[in-house]
XYZ file of C-alpha atoms in Angstrom:
739
model
C 24.181 18.926 15.895
C 25.567 17.272 19.060
C 29.175 17.993 20.024
C 31.334 14.865 20.104
C 34.873 14.139 21.193
C 37.014 11.088 20.424
C 40.092 9.909 22.333
C 41.623 6.515 21.517
C 38.280 5.050 20.509
C 36.396 6.617 23.444
C 33.828 9.228 22.437
C 31.331 11.472 24.227
C 27.941 12.465 22.820
C 27.577 15.464 25.186
C 30.990 17.114 25.378
C 29.836 20.447 26.946
C 28.341 18.622 29.922
C 31.588 16.690 30.338
C 33.615 19.922 30.324
C 31.360 21.547 32.936
C 31.344 18.425 35.082
C 35.089 18.056 35.329
C 35.145 20.904 37.829
C 32.671 19.073 40.029
C 35.078 16.140 40.322
C 37.512 18.377 42.244
C 34.974 19.201 44.976
C 35.825 16.238 47.288
C 39.542 17.053 46.952
C 38.992 20.730 47.780
C 36.901 19.792 50.820
C 39.610 17.356 51.903
C 42.326 20.014 51.639
C 40.235 22.563 53.529
C 39.837 20.072 56.356
C 43.644 19.869 56.641
C 44.020 23.559 57.742
C 46.495 24.039 60.607
C 45.490 24.791 64.229
C 47.395 26.778 66.914
C 49.271 24.321 69.173
C 49.085 24.572 72.976
C 50.774 21.945 75.155
C 48.886 20.450 78.057
C 49.482 17.591 80.465
C 47.407 14.854 78.863
C 48.676 15.665 75.325
C 51.459 13.114 75.504
C 48.960 10.291 75.989
C 46.812 11.529 73.030
C 49.857 11.912 70.773
C 50.870 8.377 71.554
C 47.398 7.107 70.507
C 47.400 9.216 67.336
C 50.816 7.987 66.315
C 49.630 4.452 66.808
C 46.496 4.872 64.459
C 47.772 7.613 62.119
C 48.635 5.314 59.230
C 45.252 3.538 59.359
C 43.295 6.830 59.529
C 45.227 8.272 56.562
C 44.447 5.201 54.442
C 40.754 5.357 55.381
C 40.557 9.055 54.475
C 42.259 8.545 51.114
C 39.978 5.582 50.371
C 36.832 7.610 51.122
C 38.187 10.495 49.026
C 38.800 8.155 46.070
C 35.317 6.607 46.322
C 33.593 10.005 46.514
C 35.657 11.421 43.640
C 35.023 8.353 41.493
C 31.276 8.525 42.250
C 31.018 12.093 40.941
C 33.224 11.239 37.942
C 31.003 8.279 36.967
C 27.877 10.417 37.294
C 29.328 13.148 35.045
C 30.558 10.588 32.487
C 27.160 8.896 32.381
C 25.442 12.226 31.681
C 27.987 12.898 28.881
C 26.899 9.595 27.189
C 30.273 8.044 26.332
C 30.631 5.372 23.664
C 33.505 3.029 22.869
C 34.397 2.665 19.214
C 37.109 0.095 19.898
C 40.048 -0.491 22.159
C 42.807 2.046 22.195
C 44.393 3.103 18.910
C 42.715 0.260 16.992
C 39.895 2.669 16.095
C 42.276 4.355 13.680
C 42.826 1.186 11.637
C 41.020 0.938 8.264
C 39.483 -2.401 9.144
C 37.505 -0.820 11.971
C 35.188 1.159 9.671
C 31.429 0.600 9.874
C 29.076 -0.136 6.981
C 25.757 1.284 8.112
C 22.508 0.581 6.250
C 19.751 3.126 6.972
C 16.325 1.668 6.188
C 13.435 4.137 5.843
C 9.910 2.792 6.255
C 8.015 3.936 3.146
C 4.577 2.589 4.011
C 1.610 4.959 3.714
C 1.116 4.957 7.483
C 4.300 7.046 7.759
C 2.255 10.002 6.440
C 0.645 10.278 9.899
C 1.187 13.876 11.040
C 0.688 14.365 14.797
C 2.618 17.670 14.708
C 4.267 19.854 12.071
C 6.231 17.002 10.510
C 4.844 13.657 9.459
C 6.602 10.467 10.483
C 8.358 10.065 7.156
C 9.873 13.548 7.330
C 10.985 12.766 10.877
C 12.597 9.586 9.602
C 14.440 11.557 6.910
C 15.630 14.096 9.485
C 16.990 11.332 11.687
C 18.636 9.597 8.714
C 20.348 12.875 7.785
C 21.587 13.247 11.354
C 22.996 9.724 11.302
C 24.892 10.587 8.121
C 26.330 13.787 9.634
C 27.425 11.984 12.783
C 29.123 9.110 10.988
C 32.869 8.719 11.566
C 35.283 9.581 8.812
C 35.662 6.468 6.687
C 32.303 4.930 7.564
C 30.239 3.828 4.568
C 26.469 4.188 4.339
C 23.732 2.583 2.245
C 20.144 3.802 2.036
C 17.145 1.485 1.495
C 13.478 2.447 1.197
C 11.021 -0.141 2.521
C 8.217 -0.349 -0.040
C 6.542 -2.830 -2.366
C 8.876 -3.412 -4.062
C 11.687 -1.969 -1.905
C 14.154 0.429 -3.471
C 17.905 0.639 -2.887
C 18.607 4.367 -3.125
C 22.318 4.208 -2.265
C 24.466 1.097 -2.080
C 23.335 -1.220 -4.888
C 26.918 -1.436 -6.208
C 28.751 -0.156 -3.133
C 28.053 1.943 -0.028
C 28.987 5.611 -0.061
C 31.182 7.737 2.216
C 30.269 10.976 0.446
C 28.281 12.833 3.086
C 27.050 15.578 0.755
C 25.713 13.109 -1.808
C 24.049 11.006 0.882
C 22.287 14.026 2.354
C 21.128 15.044 -1.123
C 19.695 11.581 -1.795
C 17.866 11.550 1.537
C 16.367 14.973 0.852
C 15.059 13.810 -2.531
C 13.330 10.664 -1.261
C 9.568 10.906 -1.758
C 7.328 8.800 0.464
C 5.310 6.231 -1.505
C 1.602 5.828 -0.764
C 1.610 2.039 -0.819
C 2.347 -0.953 1.362
C 5.687 -2.630 2.042
C 7.078 -6.040 1.258
C 8.924 -6.835 4.485
C 10.651 -9.959 3.179
C 11.863 -8.231 0.029
C 13.058 -5.287 2.139
C 15.184 -7.549 4.348
C 16.533 -9.240 1.221
C 17.454 -5.819 -0.203
C 19.323 -5.032 3.020
C 21.220 -8.309 2.702
C 22.168 -7.468 -0.901
C 23.693 -4.108 -0.001
C 25.542 -5.658 2.938
C 26.903 -8.321 0.618
C 28.564 -5.875 -1.786
C 30.661 -4.315 0.989
C 34.014 -5.647 2.234
C 33.735 -3.734 5.518
C 33.574 -6.291 8.309
C 31.624 -4.281 10.870
C 28.000 -3.889 9.784
C 24.996 -2.146 11.254
C 21.384 -1.846 10.044
C 19.181 0.975 11.372
C 15.436 0.659 10.695
C 13.549 3.944 11.045
C 9.855 3.011 11.204
C 6.512 3.562 12.896
C 6.225 -0.226 13.477
C 2.744 -0.368 11.964
C 1.407 -3.877 12.526
C 0.239 -4.207 8.923
C 3.837 -3.690 7.785
C 5.714 -5.788 10.314
C 3.464 -8.808 10.555
C 0.801 -10.525 8.477
C -2.390 -10.181 10.461
C -4.718 -13.155 10.390
C -2.125 -15.646 9.167
C -0.657 -18.361 11.302
C 1.997 -19.463 8.833
C 5.597 -18.342 9.109
C 7.297 -16.437 6.309
C 10.214 -18.688 5.400
C 11.671 -16.034 3.098
C 11.786 -13.550 5.966
C 13.304 -16.191 8.245
C 16.083 -16.795 5.723
C 16.748 -13.060 5.369
C 16.963 -12.598 9.156
C 19.313 -15.564 9.395
C 21.587 -13.994 6.770
C 21.776 -10.803 8.836
C 22.915 -12.877 11.794
C 25.500 -14.713 9.654
C 26.919 -11.388 8.515
C 27.143 -10.357 12.203
C 25.173 -7.222 11.428
C 23.861 -5.323 14.402
C 20.193 -4.308 13.999
C 18.690 -1.173 15.546
C 14.961 -0.388 15.360
C 14.002 3.238 15.941
C 10.286 3.414 16.713
C 8.691 6.673 15.537
C 5.148 5.431 16.122
C 4.891 6.546 19.729
C 1.993 5.294 21.810
C -0.820 6.989 19.869
C -1.936 7.040 16.266
C -4.630 4.382 16.476
C -7.459 6.909 16.039
C -8.181 7.372 12.350
C -11.136 7.593 9.960
C -10.543 6.723 6.329
C -12.234 5.962 3.021
C -11.738 2.256 2.351
C -13.872 1.858 -0.788
C -15.446 4.025 -3.475
C -17.359 2.770 -6.502
C -20.272 3.347 -8.858
C -23.318 1.144 -9.322
C -23.052 1.288 -13.134
C -20.276 -0.365 -15.177
C -20.746 2.234 -17.925
C -21.878 5.810 -17.272
C -23.909 7.741 -19.816
C -24.777 11.424 -19.998
C -27.451 12.564 -17.555
C -27.998 9.119 -16.015
C -30.381 9.618 -13.071
C -29.901 6.163 -11.560
C -26.146 6.630 -11.005
C -25.101 6.057 -7.372
C -21.626 6.684 -5.939
C -21.083 4.452 -2.906
C -18.326 5.166 -0.377
C -17.403 2.997 2.597
C -15.941 4.889 5.569
C -14.182 2.995 8.385
C -13.554 4.206 11.913
C -10.251 2.686 13.062
C -10.523 4.348 16.458
C -11.834 3.163 19.809
C -14.564 5.800 20.134
C -17.603 6.672 18.054
C -17.110 9.396 15.463
C -19.965 11.871 15.476
C -21.249 14.017 12.589
C -18.536 13.127 10.090
C -19.196 15.146 6.951
C -18.718 13.163 3.732
C -18.474 15.269 0.576
C -18.600 14.306 -3.091
C -16.618 16.480 -5.499
C -17.253 16.349 -9.255
C -14.298 17.612 -11.289
C -13.190 19.587 -8.236
C -16.593 21.183 -7.665
C -18.562 20.435 -4.521
C -21.518 18.110 -5.112
C -23.848 16.311 -2.716
C -22.737 15.668 0.862
C -23.931 13.762 3.907
C -23.217 13.762 7.654
C -22.843 10.381 9.382
C -21.991 8.795 12.730
C -19.553 5.859 12.712
C -19.271 3.428 15.594
C -15.816 2.486 16.867
C -14.182 -0.121 14.639
C -17.143 -0.122 12.228
C -17.896 0.662 8.590
C -20.493 3.145 7.412
C -21.776 3.179 3.840
C -22.683 6.459 2.165
C -24.685 6.660 -1.076
C -24.524 9.897 -3.036
C -26.101 10.638 -6.425
C -23.952 12.543 -8.923
C -25.395 13.633 -12.256
C -22.854 14.000 -15.057
C -24.257 16.213 -17.778
C -21.460 16.119 -20.365
C -19.631 13.375 -22.210
C -15.907 12.932 -21.692
C -13.491 12.349 -18.819
C -14.750 13.158 -15.323
C -13.141 12.834 -11.904
C -15.194 11.999 -8.805
C -13.693 12.464 -5.354
C -15.009 11.437 -1.947
C -13.556 13.622 0.804
C -13.549 13.515 4.626
C -12.574 16.212 7.156
C -8.847 16.639 7.724
C -7.150 14.557 10.405
C -3.531 13.526 11.174
C -3.624 10.825 8.458
C -4.399 12.895 5.344
C -3.899 10.324 2.597
C -6.967 8.211 3.375
C -9.287 11.209 3.738
C -9.912 11.228 -0.010
C -10.421 8.681 -2.751
C -10.839 9.251 -6.480
C -12.625 7.610 -9.374
C -12.003 8.224 -13.050
C -15.357 8.152 -14.836
C -15.427 8.281 -18.644
C -18.945 9.396 -19.551
C -20.450 8.305 -22.874
C -23.116 10.150 -24.787
C -24.118 6.879 -26.506
C -22.993 3.250 -26.645
C -22.449 1.957 -30.161
C -23.645 -1.639 -30.612
C -23.188 -3.688 -33.780
C -25.841 -6.387 -34.343
C -24.667 -9.105 -36.727
C -27.672 -10.987 -38.108
C -27.221 -14.583 -39.194
C -30.706 -14.754 -40.727
C -31.547 -11.301 -42.022
C -35.047 -10.962 -43.495
C -37.136 -8.126 -44.929
C -40.337 -8.843 -42.993
C -40.889 -7.111 -39.674
C -39.656 -9.150 -36.676
C -38.617 -11.998 -38.982
C -34.879 -11.323 -38.641
C -32.734 -12.587 -35.778
C -31.976 -9.041 -34.564
C -35.366 -7.311 -34.808
C -36.502 -7.892 -31.223
C -33.023 -7.162 -29.901
C -32.735 -3.908 -31.842
C -36.128 -2.762 -30.602
C -35.278 -3.671 -27.001
C -32.007 -1.702 -27.051
C -33.174 1.238 -29.139
C -36.979 1.336 -28.976
C -37.698 3.757 -31.806
C -34.859 2.681 -34.034
C -34.512 6.191 -35.429
C -31.365 8.376 -35.296
C -33.219 10.938 -33.192
C -34.107 8.437 -30.504
C -33.414 9.499 -26.903
C -31.982 6.038 -26.195
C -28.362 6.009 -25.039
C -27.719 2.755 -26.914
C -27.385 3.095 -30.679
C -27.628 -0.052 -32.778
C -26.484 -0.866 -36.285
C -27.586 -4.071 -38.012
C -25.453 -5.859 -40.575
C -25.732 -9.269 -42.276
C -23.288 -12.034 -41.441
C -21.840 -11.857 -44.950
C -20.410 -8.361 -44.400
C -18.966 -8.937 -40.941
C -15.498 -10.045 -42.101
C -14.852 -6.639 -43.732
C -16.158 -4.543 -40.834
C -13.823 -2.327 -38.773
C -14.924 -2.770 -35.138
C -12.954 0.141 -33.661
C -15.981 2.451 -33.506
C -18.189 0.041 -31.544
C -18.460 -0.748 -27.856
C -20.256 -4.104 -28.183
C -20.694 -6.641 -30.975
C -23.723 -8.949 -30.672
C -23.632 -12.020 -32.955
C -27.110 -13.481 -33.444
C -27.440 -16.988 -34.902
C -24.234 -16.591 -36.909
C -23.486 -19.931 -38.579
C -19.702 -19.997 -38.595
C -16.557 -17.897 -38.308
C -13.287 -17.741 -40.202
C -9.904 -17.432 -38.504
C -9.729 -13.823 -39.733
C -13.030 -12.982 -38.091
C -11.946 -14.634 -34.850
C -8.724 -12.590 -34.957
C -10.744 -9.414 -35.411
C -12.929 -10.241 -32.423
C -9.848 -10.970 -30.327
C -8.285 -7.605 -31.213
C -11.604 -5.950 -30.341
C -11.585 -7.635 -26.922
C -7.994 -6.514 -26.306
C -9.195 -2.927 -26.633
C -11.880 -3.505 -24.002
C -14.791 -4.215 -26.324
C -17.589 -6.660 -25.491
C -18.806 -9.608 -27.578
C -22.176 -11.345 -27.124
C -23.047 -14.670 -28.804
C -26.671 -15.817 -29.235
C -27.666 -19.329 -30.282
C -29.958 -20.368 -33.078
C -30.752 -23.049 -35.609
C -27.948 -21.999 -37.994
C -25.100 -22.185 -35.459
C -22.541 -24.835 -36.488
C -21.362 -26.092 -33.124
C -18.282 -27.818 -34.539
C -16.983 -24.538 -36.011
C -17.738 -22.581 -32.827
C -16.132 -25.167 -30.591
C -12.988 -25.456 -32.722
C -12.277 -21.782 -33.422
C -14.102 -19.914 -30.667
C -13.993 -22.253 -27.664
C -10.732 -24.070 -28.466
C -10.939 -26.409 -25.469
C -11.357 -23.511 -23.060
C -8.510 -21.332 -24.375
C -10.594 -19.448 -26.948
C -13.152 -16.672 -26.725
C -16.290 -18.659 -25.875
C -16.621 -19.486 -22.173
C -18.565 -22.736 -22.806
C -18.449 -25.538 -25.321
C -21.654 -25.890 -27.326
C -23.239 -29.287 -26.740
C -26.320 -30.948 -28.192
C -29.527 -28.865 -28.524
C -32.172 -29.504 -25.904
C -35.941 -29.205 -26.493
C -38.045 -28.936 -29.654
C -39.107 -25.561 -31.014
C -41.402 -27.151 -33.621
C -44.084 -28.630 -31.364
C -43.314 -26.298 -28.414
C -43.677 -29.107 -25.916
C -41.861 -29.354 -22.607
C -40.881 -25.693 -22.267
C -38.042 -24.628 -19.949
C -38.199 -21.666 -17.582
C -35.486 -19.435 -16.143
C -33.830 -19.781 -12.750
C -32.345 -16.404 -11.646
C -29.926 -18.119 -9.209
C -30.711 -15.739 -6.379
C -30.189 -12.641 -8.549
C -26.484 -12.715 -7.711
C -25.047 -11.731 -11.085
C -25.055 -8.023 -12.127
C -26.970 -8.838 -15.317
C -29.954 -10.138 -13.301
C -29.415 -8.176 -10.072
C -31.791 -5.294 -11.012
C -34.674 -7.765 -10.494
C -33.663 -8.416 -6.878
C -36.358 -7.142 -4.543
C -38.724 -6.300 -7.415
C -42.440 -7.001 -7.257
C -43.586 -10.551 -7.918
C -45.215 -9.543 -11.209
C -41.947 -8.046 -12.465
C -39.947 -11.132 -11.481
C -42.586 -13.331 -13.114
C -41.909 -11.520 -16.392
C -38.477 -13.132 -16.256
C -39.061 -16.498 -14.612
C -42.284 -17.331 -16.517
C -40.708 -16.887 -19.929
C -40.871 -20.127 -21.918
C -37.924 -21.515 -23.830
C -38.591 -24.440 -26.142
C -35.052 -24.987 -27.366
C -31.504 -24.022 -26.403
C -27.902 -25.082 -26.881
C -26.490 -26.966 -23.941
C -23.508 -24.951 -22.683
C -20.765 -27.075 -21.098
C -18.312 -25.219 -18.873
C -14.750 -26.582 -18.518
C -13.448 -27.471 -15.064
C -11.738 -24.682 -13.178
C -13.175 -21.975 -15.396
C -13.570 -18.398 -14.183
C -16.779 -18.071 -16.166
C -19.902 -17.154 -14.201
C -23.460 -18.265 -14.869
C -25.753 -15.232 -14.764
C -29.008 -17.043 -15.536
C -29.891 -20.738 -15.728
C -32.755 -22.902 -16.926
C -34.837 -24.888 -14.512
C -33.141 -27.947 -16.005
C -29.899 -26.828 -14.377
C -28.172 -25.910 -17.659
C -26.710 -22.406 -18.046
C -28.780 -19.877 -19.993
C -26.345 -16.917 -19.864
C -22.607 -17.315 -19.203
C -20.136 -14.458 -18.812
C -16.317 -14.407 -18.771
C -13.572 -11.745 -19.059
C -11.371 -12.120 -22.126
C -8.291 -9.910 -22.512
C -9.588 -6.461 -21.475
C -13.096 -7.095 -22.687
C -15.903 -9.422 -21.807
C -17.654 -12.275 -23.621
C -21.266 -13.201 -22.882
C -22.787 -16.400 -24.292
C -26.578 -16.895 -24.479
C -27.828 -20.449 -24.933
C -31.043 -19.616 -26.788
C -31.933 -17.328 -29.683
C -32.262 -13.543 -29.681
C -35.618 -13.738 -31.471
C -38.854 -15.545 -30.698
C -38.129 -18.677 -32.727
C -36.889 -20.671 -29.740
C -38.275 -18.668 -26.804
C -41.062 -16.315 -25.743
C -38.613 -14.170 -23.824
C -38.473 -11.306 -26.431
C -42.234 -10.895 -25.892
C -41.895 -10.347 -22.116
C -41.141 -7.013 -20.367
C -38.027 -8.503 -18.757
C -36.265 -8.919 -22.120
C -35.362 -5.244 -22.671
C -33.795 -4.544 -19.222
C -31.786 -7.781 -19.303
C -30.482 -7.029 -22.805
C -29.547 -3.537 -21.676
C -27.616 -4.948 -18.715
C -25.866 -7.396 -21.056
C -24.709 -4.454 -23.190
C -23.567 -2.449 -20.147
C -21.642 -5.375 -18.690
C -20.091 -6.214 -22.044
C -19.035 -2.591 -22.630
C -17.451 -2.185 -19.176
C -14.027 -3.386 -20.323
C -13.126 -0.010 -21.800
C -13.302 1.637 -18.373
C -12.215 -1.143 -16.008
C -8.523 -0.273 -16.286
C -8.982 3.362 -15.252
C -8.957 2.856 -11.458
C -6.384 0.709 -9.689
C -4.277 0.439 -6.517
C -1.067 2.284 -5.693
C 1.921 0.306 -6.939
C 0.037 -1.482 -9.701
C 0.893 -0.476 -13.269
C -1.340 1.595 -15.500
C -2.048 -0.531 -18.554
C -4.303 0.728 -21.320
C -4.886 -0.650 -24.805
C -5.317 1.758 -27.698
C -5.965 1.329 -31.426
C -2.997 0.270 -33.535
C -2.844 3.777 -35.038
C -1.579 5.177 -31.720
C 1.636 3.105 -31.837
C 4.956 4.949 -31.400
C 3.308 8.200 -30.280
C 5.332 10.038 -27.632
C 2.612 10.938 -25.127
C 2.665 13.034 -21.962
C 1.655 11.730 -18.533
C 0.848 14.202 -15.743
C 1.423 12.610 -12.330
C -0.495 13.354 -9.074
C 2.331 15.618 -7.865
C 2.121 17.691 -11.068
C 5.258 16.228 -12.613
C 5.187 15.437 -16.328
C 6.670 12.301 -17.860
C 7.109 11.406 -21.526
C 5.813 7.915 -22.286
C 5.900 6.063 -25.576
C 2.845 4.191 -26.811
C 4.222 0.860 -27.964
C 2.869 -1.419 -30.704
C 1.495 -4.743 -29.483
C 0.391 -6.923 -32.375
C -2.851 -5.636 -33.805
C -3.245 -2.983 -31.046
C -0.990 -0.502 -29.217
C -0.384 -0.245 -25.487
C 0.241 2.402 -22.841
C 2.100 0.932 -19.863
C 3.422 2.835 -16.842
C 4.728 1.302 -13.608
C 5.873 4.204 -11.379
C 2.520 4.539 -9.586
C 3.850 4.960 -6.064
C 1.637 8.019 -5.450
C -2.129 7.976 -4.997
C -4.287 10.285 -7.077
C -4.979 11.101 -10.733
C -2.643 10.282 -13.645
C -3.586 12.104 -16.838
C -2.485 10.719 -20.209
C -2.315 13.140 -23.117
C -1.505 11.699 -26.531
C -0.777 15.256 -27.619
C 1.302 17.063 -24.951
C -0.634 19.932 -23.401
C -3.987 18.758 -24.785
C -6.162 18.723 -21.656
C -9.328 18.212 -23.691
C -8.074 14.942 -25.157
C -6.657 13.402 -21.978
C -7.518 10.047 -20.446
C -7.631 9.961 -16.639
C -6.468 7.083 -14.449
C -6.491 6.942 -10.645
C -4.619 4.969 -8.023
C -6.000 4.387 -4.519
C -4.233 3.404 -1.306
C -4.611 -0.055 0.184
C -7.194 0.211 3.023
C -4.961 -1.860 5.292
C -2.610 1.128 5.513
C -5.304 3.165 7.264
C -5.104 0.891 10.313
C -2.476 2.548 12.519
C -2.264 -0.186 15.162
C 1.423 -0.712 15.903
C 3.819 -3.155 17.501
C 6.144 -2.617 20.445
C 9.428 -4.285 21.356
C 7.765 -7.476 22.626
C 5.275 -7.950 19.782
C 7.960 -7.151 17.205
C 10.166 -9.881 18.647
C 7.226 -12.287 18.423
C 6.436 -11.250 14.853
C 9.991 -11.955 13.655
C 11.368 -14.856 15.751
C 15.117 -15.173 15.870
C 15.838 -11.530 15.098
C 18.111 -9.795 17.606
C 17.713 -6.036 17.609
C 18.128 -2.961 19.771
C 14.909 -1.009 20.281
C 14.889 2.758 20.656
C 12.115 5.354 20.933
C 11.675 9.127 21.219
C 12.882 10.391 17.864
C 13.482 13.957 19.103
C 16.134 12.806 21.586
C 17.654 10.635 18.907
C 17.838 13.543 16.482
C 19.802 15.521 19.056
C 21.977 12.545 19.988
C 22.026 10.457 16.847
C 25.645 9.525 17.461
C 24.399 7.220 20.242
C 22.867 5.073 17.524
C 25.664 5.563 15.029
C 28.337 3.996 17.260
C 28.770 0.814 19.192
C 29.628 0.359 22.840
C 27.226 2.681 24.664
C 28.566 3.039 28.246
C 26.222 5.421 30.104
C 23.939 2.683 31.438
C 26.897 0.812 32.942
C 28.199 4.026 34.481
C 24.851 4.727 36.158
C 24.942 1.246 37.672
C 28.465 2.037 38.906
C 27.152 5.225 40.551
C 24.608 3.201 42.521
C 27.277 0.729 43.590
C 29.665 3.501 44.664
C 26.935 5.184 46.723
C 26.416 1.946 48.614
C 30.160 1.436 49.098
C 30.671 5.026 50.299
C 27.896 4.649 52.883
C 29.298 1.367 54.189
C 32.871 2.728 54.389
C 31.767 5.932 56.162
C 29.848 3.881 58.726
C 32.725 1.454 59.200
C 35.420 4.104 59.532
C 33.238 6.186 61.872
C 32.771 3.123 64.079
C 36.573 2.713 64.322
C 36.979 6.365 65.213
C 34.544 6.018 68.066
């Protein structure tokens, strides 16, 4: 801790150097006194003429000598004072008045980039060390607030009033954990203004301790000003708050390789799936090519496949690895890179619930006893070819007539497929809505028994209901089978049709050459988020998909059987129906992987309401969370996701076998370590007046230089230069007189 000394508002950051230097100030005086030693006097004839001349100029010579002595003494004194780094709290005894206290707001940058570790300590730990030093060096009576820049920012100390309790402040700083997210700069400045506003202390100072990452301090790629930030900066000026920016980013840190994306090619994963691909995108943020970067895939912590890649400077490289998950249940995939100074983006996780089977309920609106006479016969065979319980198919179907649907509990199914169902009651619609809230999928097929008025009123509801499209007039004639329509795959853009992209012409023809004699015209409302997966060559949609609640609704314009179309007779029917089921069932797993800072939100059956569950956080900490009732379902909701990694929910505390895994990933923008300097920071925030300081190690040793106003050492160094010039001129001038 630096030694300080205060005298009538004047302080010194380096008192030992001042004490040692005082002796040096006496050197010119000692030399002057030595030069005044007495000589032995001997009279001689010309002495009387010399004495007369000396008496005539003695007064002038004495003044010149004293003037040179004063200049030389003052020069050494200014040099010693400058090296002791003096600061001026106020004028004279006014520093002792209560009104001269300082309210200091210490703002710690909590963005993920602060995890950069060029040495033993990362930037965030350095920031905490400096903040602690600022607290220790504060004057008695000064008040301090502590704000963490994050998204959203957090006022750690000072929401109601700033604190002068040094021990409590140091404890709070020690307990601050760095978030793994981004920062909201405007909200952070507004938080600073709030804590300044609750204090009655007139003198205010804000110290930002940051790495000045560009992604934090300016919005790249936007040319519009942030009016909210402008207002917050203006308020700081109105409060006459002095701003100090301490830059911990240094000149390096731009070299970094990180995982920016990690995903699977399947919306639903089943046991032993051989076509499962884990795709990772690795970005090189540096200015040189990265050679032989080893990318590893870990499955439940065990090393799986790996690959070595080269990544050009500033470029992405995609890596495809093939995991095989042999057991049902919760699994955790992790992509991992070699260690570097930015550790948080060297890994990325995915929670992967693996299903042994998908349970699909087929509701038949025209059930018949003859083979392939019912609405669901072709569909059942396509999804589960043998139809027997011992089938190796991973999709299990159950057929039920429309008349029994109202009494059916849907909780045990992943997807409900409604085939040519005539009409629905409000109770049935409510059941489907609850099913969608839990992440289930619902598929509607057309047919000759569909009552469009009932569907449009209860299911579409002018765009606010479950159906993505309003059912219009039927098109075509299935009786004479004239004027057949064919499919348009729309460039194979939608996931339901995408497996056909790049296939052989004969395979694609199995889809596009299917004949449809009749279909319901599906009319999409304006501004809808629904997507058309497949169209007819007439331009009308054939398959429309839309998310509803946590689930997904898919609407098919034609029938599921061969009454209106030849599609069930073509090889393309089975793979498309399978993709429809997979896409519809994806809602139950979509909420498992999210970004840092976004809440975990998971819907459970109503029976789970009011259970006190246990959540294990990425740092190993355990939190009790209550599952709350929410209408006809229950909900798990958790917002404190400031850390990246796995969050494990256990409805029964300690039950690892019954846990559900969620993951949070960092925002890729935080991996870009490009930073601002004094000039670019001033450009990024126009109108903000701030002092800019660097070299955190010097600041840690001399933090009092930031903690007080009126730094004087720079002015003293300028005075030293001026005194050197004056001394040289005087010595030349006086020497000229002597000659």
